[in-house]
């Protein structure tokens, strides 16, 4: 059927604040949905409480409500707006739960609001573990043997039949919240009690263990005619037992044969039928026994998800955009380019490259936290990389994480817990891949590794290839390495930093020297394109990834066709994104980069965006003129600059990540747009900034710098305790602590060099009981505009990112307000913003 004209006004529920398990992927999906529905002539009413999102920009929707996503708040908005339809599938679990709550409260029926994209019954079948298992049985699909507990006693009774270990999954929760794996009665009681408390239905699924089985996921879409497509198949590197959000995942799937893949494909559409997904996107997770091939359906999401964002960016298929159109009645046939081809031919992406998603963890922020990965999600972000082989994509993903590592070890930073080495090879943690690589270096066989990890041997063999490539470089020097050996290393995913380390056995080799050697030997990457699946009324767009796998190609290629790199006579600006989400650097920097792209385009620039975060709006194909899905490292950014030759690069809008590249890029002759590296250094270097404050006669806490415990002790004697101790050039208070005595200070200094090894530690008197304010300002180098002064509700000592604050300030006198404004103007102009 054609688009529905009986619907005029659509309410979209956002996902609210960023939480583990629900991050900026829903800003991406919500923004896409708003854009396409607005362009199709619908009125869009958006409700979301997160101010850092693109979707809450006024231009995104007809009207935007920055309000709590509660039933009471949503009801009031529905009373005012009287929407014809509610689209809840773009707001993650928050959106689905909101729709169900409104339905149960009778609000949707009272105001005649139709749920589109997925009806309430389908949502409940997909999210309610008991109803889901019954739906699967109705179409002949098998779920893990299980039962439902509504009390701890219920759980204990069920385990008598199922046996330990058991997997515990609360109904209607997000990111595995409240769930886990219980190996004994004590763990069972603890996890079930928490799960019951967190589940809106007060229900926990007790499931037989499938730990060690293969885990795969299918991203599927269907329209109201019943036509369906598989957008992407995704295989987990980690075996069952690790939440898919915490797993390394690979697209397309790598280890299944064609027959088993087709069985899983058909099962996916059976799942959508059984749940009742009428039109839109869903993802279905399967567990497959590695020995006998028994297939179980684990769960499905009747909405777009984090996996949908990954699948969308991995394939070029705009899932959220198409899902929104399907929800308002469009069919695949209406959107197809070629009416003579099948829906599958028109829409199912063909992927001739390998994609790796790698999760980012911030356990260092939470000392004492159990770092073992379980069915409860713990990652705070993720990166995605593309390559011609798994090895190339895997190596690229590891250096995208910005954890200080430059690949799979071989970078001079390997540290292993020797007494527990064998144990840590087998236990899933954020560091396990480094232990696996080291085990291979120490002579472990693939069979032994598989027995310890349950990771498919195909993946272990790929890691072994990377380790073997390291061995080939040992003993060589920069002068003796051949073109063949260097090219092989690059094809296998080794970074220039790793190659420099491996060639340093005789004399120190630096990253820039490896880069120069590559150029000397004519080893430069090819940039290939991912072609987006545009609909019939749109022109195709592309984004790019670099590879050494097709080094002999003379130009950018996609499939069998070759395309020249787009050229333009206009000025070109490159914007460096923020990389993976982490605590202290998240969606707000994506917001900045997206607006930079929009604004520079309006100013007549051709915009080039570089980022590796698949959740974001910045990595949407239509945000910039060209997108490069690449790590934000010196090596990768310079390779892009070599090809693009931009007139300037913006480094100040992607958070700390691009700031660290400012000086190295400038040293290569790259023009830095806006605030220059010298000004950035003046603000970031604590000692230089203190001198600047003295010059301007602006008071600040008494301070000193130290590079050793002895120097720190002398500063402490002069200043006294408590001391605020912090390294330079860090983000989100990383490595920042309050030391109240000499013992705390000594412990801190021992760790400090690991956080910021190339810069001194800054120590200043901690002002207890102080009022803290943040000032946001803009400068064009001549004038300064004060955007706002925000006063913290808590006193100083809580990081500004963790502090509640209000605007305008509520306790500052007029005179103090003016002093703060004047200081801000002085600082902006003197620093050189």
PDB file of C-alpha atoms in Angstrom, residues 500-616:
ATOM      1  CA  UNK A 500      58.202   0.659  14.623  1.00  0.00           C
ATOM      2  CA  UNK A 501      58.297  -1.236  17.929  1.00  0.00           C
ATOM      3  CA  UNK A 502      59.042  -4.561  16.225  1.00  0.00           C
ATOM      4  CA  UNK A 503      61.863  -3.015  14.164  1.00  0.00           C
ATOM      5  CA  UNK A 504      63.478  -1.369  17.201  1.00  0.00           C
ATOM      6  CA  UNK A 505      65.596  -4.313  18.351  1.00  0.00           C
ATOM      7  CA  UNK A 506      68.818  -2.679  17.078  1.00  0.00           C
ATOM      8  CA  UNK A 507      67.999   1.020  17.268  1.00  0.00           C
ATOM      9  CA  UNK A 508      64.896   3.032  18.146  1.00  0.00           C
ATOM     10  CA  UNK A 509      62.451   3.418  15.251  1.00  0.00           C
ATOM     11  CA  UNK A 510      59.630   5.974  15.352  1.00  0.00           C
ATOM     12  CA  UNK A 511      56.140   5.911  13.845  1.00  0.00           C
ATOM     13  CA  UNK A 512      56.834   8.753  11.421  1.00  0.00           C
ATOM     14  CA  UNK A 513      59.891   6.884  10.131  1.00  0.00           C
ATOM     15  CA  UNK A 514      57.750   3.845   9.278  1.00  0.00           C
ATOM     16  CA  UNK A 515      55.330   6.149   7.490  1.00  0.00           C
ATOM     17  CA  UNK A 516      58.214   7.640   5.497  1.00  0.00           C
ATOM     18  CA  UNK A 517      59.495   4.138   4.658  1.00  0.00           C
ATOM     19  CA  UNK A 518      56.047   3.109   3.414  1.00  0.00           C
ATOM     20  CA  UNK A 519      55.969   6.093   1.090  1.00  0.00           C
ATOM     21  CA  UNK A 520      59.486   5.379  -0.084  1.00  0.00           C
ATOM     22  CA  UNK A 521      58.441   1.810  -0.986  1.00  0.00           C
ATOM     23  CA  UNK A 522      55.171   3.044  -2.540  1.00  0.00           C
ATOM     24  CA  UNK A 523      53.010   1.366   0.122  1.00  0.00           C
ATOM     25  CA  UNK A 524      50.009   3.620   0.584  1.00  0.00           C
ATOM     26  CA  UNK A 525      46.467   2.466   1.273  1.00  0.00           C
ATOM     27  CA  UNK A 526      43.608   2.264  -1.181  1.00  0.00           C
ATOM     28  CA  UNK A 527      40.343   3.901  -0.148  1.00  0.00           C
ATOM     29  CA  UNK A 528      37.301   1.802  -0.982  1.00  0.00           C
ATOM     30  CA  UNK A 529      33.693   2.845  -0.776  1.00  0.00           C
ATOM     31  CA  UNK A 530      30.603   1.555   0.941  1.00  0.00           C
ATOM     32  CA  UNK A 531      27.678   2.433  -1.300  1.00  0.00           C
ATOM     33  CA  UNK A 532      24.517   3.311   0.598  1.00  0.00           C
ATOM     34  CA  UNK A 533      21.209   1.677  -0.263  1.00  0.00           C
ATOM     35  CA  UNK A 534      19.324   4.772  -1.333  1.00  0.00           C
ATOM     36  CA  UNK A 535      15.667   4.532  -2.267  1.00  0.00           C
ATOM     37  CA  UNK A 536      14.241   5.230  -5.713  1.00  0.00           C
ATOM     38  CA  UNK A 537      13.783   8.964  -5.110  1.00  0.00           C
ATOM     39  CA  UNK A 538      17.331   9.533  -3.875  1.00  0.00           C
ATOM     40  CA  UNK A 539      20.815   9.458  -5.354  1.00  0.00           C
ATOM     41  CA  UNK A 540      23.348   7.037  -3.909  1.00  0.00           C
ATOM     42  CA  UNK A 541      25.923   8.307  -1.454  1.00  0.00           C
ATOM     43  CA  UNK A 542      29.164   6.759  -0.356  1.00  0.00           C
ATOM     44  CA  UNK A 543      31.555   6.587   2.556  1.00  0.00           C
ATOM     45  CA  UNK A 544      35.071   5.320   2.682  1.00  0.00           C
ATOM     46  CA  UNK A 545      37.460   2.979   4.458  1.00  0.00           C
ATOM     47  CA  UNK A 546      41.108   2.358   3.808  1.00  0.00           C
ATOM     48  CA  UNK A 547      42.671  -0.976   3.038  1.00  0.00           C
ATOM     49  CA  UNK A 548      45.951  -2.506   1.992  1.00  0.00           C
ATOM     50  CA  UNK A 549      44.102  -5.584   0.753  1.00  0.00           C
ATOM     51  CA  UNK A 550      43.616  -4.141  -2.738  1.00  0.00           C
ATOM     52  CA  UNK A 551      46.856  -2.208  -2.860  1.00  0.00           C
ATOM     53  CA  UNK A 552      47.149  -2.740  -6.617  1.00  0.00           C
ATOM     54  CA  UNK A 553      43.852  -0.955  -7.295  1.00  0.00           C
ATOM     55  CA  UNK A 554      44.462   2.461  -8.783  1.00  0.00           C
ATOM     56  CA  UNK A 555      41.294   4.024  -7.444  1.00  0.00           C
ATOM     57  CA  UNK A 556      38.438   3.610  -5.045  1.00  0.00           C
ATOM     58  CA  UNK A 557      36.416   0.504  -5.788  1.00  0.00           C
ATOM     59  CA  UNK A 558      33.042  -0.909  -4.915  1.00  0.00           C
ATOM     60  CA  UNK A 559      32.263  -4.399  -6.100  1.00  0.00           C
ATOM     61  CA  UNK A 560      33.251  -4.687  -9.749  1.00  0.00           C
ATOM     62  CA  UNK A 561      32.852  -0.987 -10.521  1.00  0.00           C
ATOM     63  CA  UNK A 562      35.557   1.613  -9.963  1.00  0.00           C
ATOM     64  CA  UNK A 563      34.853   5.149  -8.892  1.00  0.00           C
ATOM     65  CA  UNK A 564      37.163   8.130  -8.841  1.00  0.00           C
ATOM     66  CA  UNK A 565      37.560  10.064  -5.613  1.00  0.00           C
ATOM     67  CA  UNK A 566      35.103  12.989  -5.747  1.00  0.00           C
ATOM     68  CA  UNK A 567      36.857  16.266  -6.445  1.00  0.00           C
ATOM     69  CA  UNK A 568      35.748  19.818  -5.858  1.00  0.00           C
ATOM     70  CA  UNK A 569      37.020  23.296  -6.551  1.00  0.00           C
ATOM     71  CA  UNK A 570      35.517  24.637  -3.321  1.00  0.00           C
ATOM     72  CA  UNK A 571      37.471  24.826  -0.088  1.00  0.00           C
ATOM     73  CA  UNK A 572      37.618  21.586   1.860  1.00  0.00           C
ATOM     74  CA  UNK A 573      37.377  21.316   5.653  1.00  0.00           C
ATOM     75  CA  UNK A 574      38.073  18.122   7.565  1.00  0.00           C
ATOM     76  CA  UNK A 575      36.379  17.564  10.929  1.00  0.00           C
ATOM     77  CA  UNK A 576      37.852  15.045  13.359  1.00  0.00           C
ATOM     78  CA  UNK A 577      35.205  13.253  15.434  1.00  0.00           C
ATOM     79  CA  UNK A 578      35.285  12.034  19.012  1.00  0.00           C
ATOM     80  CA  UNK A 579      35.843   8.310  18.543  1.00  0.00           C
ATOM     81  CA  UNK A 580      34.189   5.833  20.910  1.00  0.00           C
ATOM     82  CA  UNK A 581      31.848   6.908  23.668  1.00  0.00           C
ATOM     83  CA  UNK A 582      33.420   6.696  27.103  1.00  0.00           C
ATOM     84  CA  UNK A 583      32.812   8.205  30.500  1.00  0.00           C
ATOM     85  CA  UNK A 584      33.675  11.875  30.038  1.00  0.00           C
ATOM     86  CA  UNK A 585      33.422  11.932  26.240  1.00  0.00           C
ATOM     87  CA  UNK A 586      30.181  10.996  24.593  1.00  0.00           C
ATOM     88  CA  UNK A 587      27.285  12.146  22.514  1.00  0.00           C
ATOM     89  CA  UNK A 588      27.860  15.860  23.203  1.00  0.00           C
ATOM     90  CA  UNK A 589      30.946  15.865  20.974  1.00  0.00           C
ATOM     91  CA  UNK A 590      29.068  14.121  18.206  1.00  0.00           C
ATOM     92  CA  UNK A 591      26.551  16.953  18.479  1.00  0.00           C
ATOM     93  CA  UNK A 592      29.361  19.496  18.051  1.00  0.00           C
ATOM     94  CA  UNK A 593      30.889  17.735  15.026  1.00  0.00           C
ATOM     95  CA  UNK A 594      27.548  17.352  13.262  1.00  0.00           C
ATOM     96  CA  UNK A 595      26.784  21.038  13.696  1.00  0.00           C
ATOM     97  CA  UNK A 596      30.267  21.912  12.492  1.00  0.00           C
ATOM     98  CA  UNK A 597      29.613  19.942   9.312  1.00  0.00           C
ATOM     99  CA  UNK A 598      26.253  21.636   8.772  1.00  0.00           C
ATOM    100  CA  UNK A 599      27.658  25.121   9.446  1.00  0.00           C
ATOM    101  CA  UNK A 600      30.752  24.724   7.265  1.00  0.00           C
ATOM    102  CA  UNK A 601      28.600  23.375   4.426  1.00  0.00           C
ATOM    103  CA  UNK A 602      26.413  26.484   4.691  1.00  0.00           C
ATOM    104  CA  UNK A 603      29.586  28.598   4.548  1.00  0.00           C
ATOM    105  CA  UNK A 604      30.515  26.993   1.224  1.00  0.00           C
ATOM    106  CA  UNK A 605      32.998  24.384   2.400  1.00  0.00           C
ATOM    107  CA  UNK A 606      33.107  20.806   1.258  1.00  0.00           C
ATOM    108  CA  UNK A 607      32.973  18.821   4.505  1.00  0.00           C
ATOM    109  CA  UNK A 608      34.969  15.693   5.294  1.00  0.00           C
ATOM    110  CA  UNK A 609      34.251  13.847   8.535  1.00  0.00           C
ATOM    111  CA  UNK A 610      36.529  11.257  10.160  1.00  0.00           C
ATOM    112  CA  UNK A 611      35.141   9.045  12.919  1.00  0.00           C
ATOM    113  CA  UNK A 612      34.948   5.385  13.963  1.00  0.00           C
ATOM    114  CA  UNK A 613      31.861   5.335  16.212  1.00  0.00           C
ATOM    115  CA  UNK A 614      28.949   3.500  14.545  1.00  0.00           C
ATOM    116  CA  UNK A 615      26.327   4.813  16.973  1.00  0.00           C
ATOM    117  CA  UNK A 616      26.554   8.435  15.943  1.00  0.00           C
TER     118      UNK A 616
END
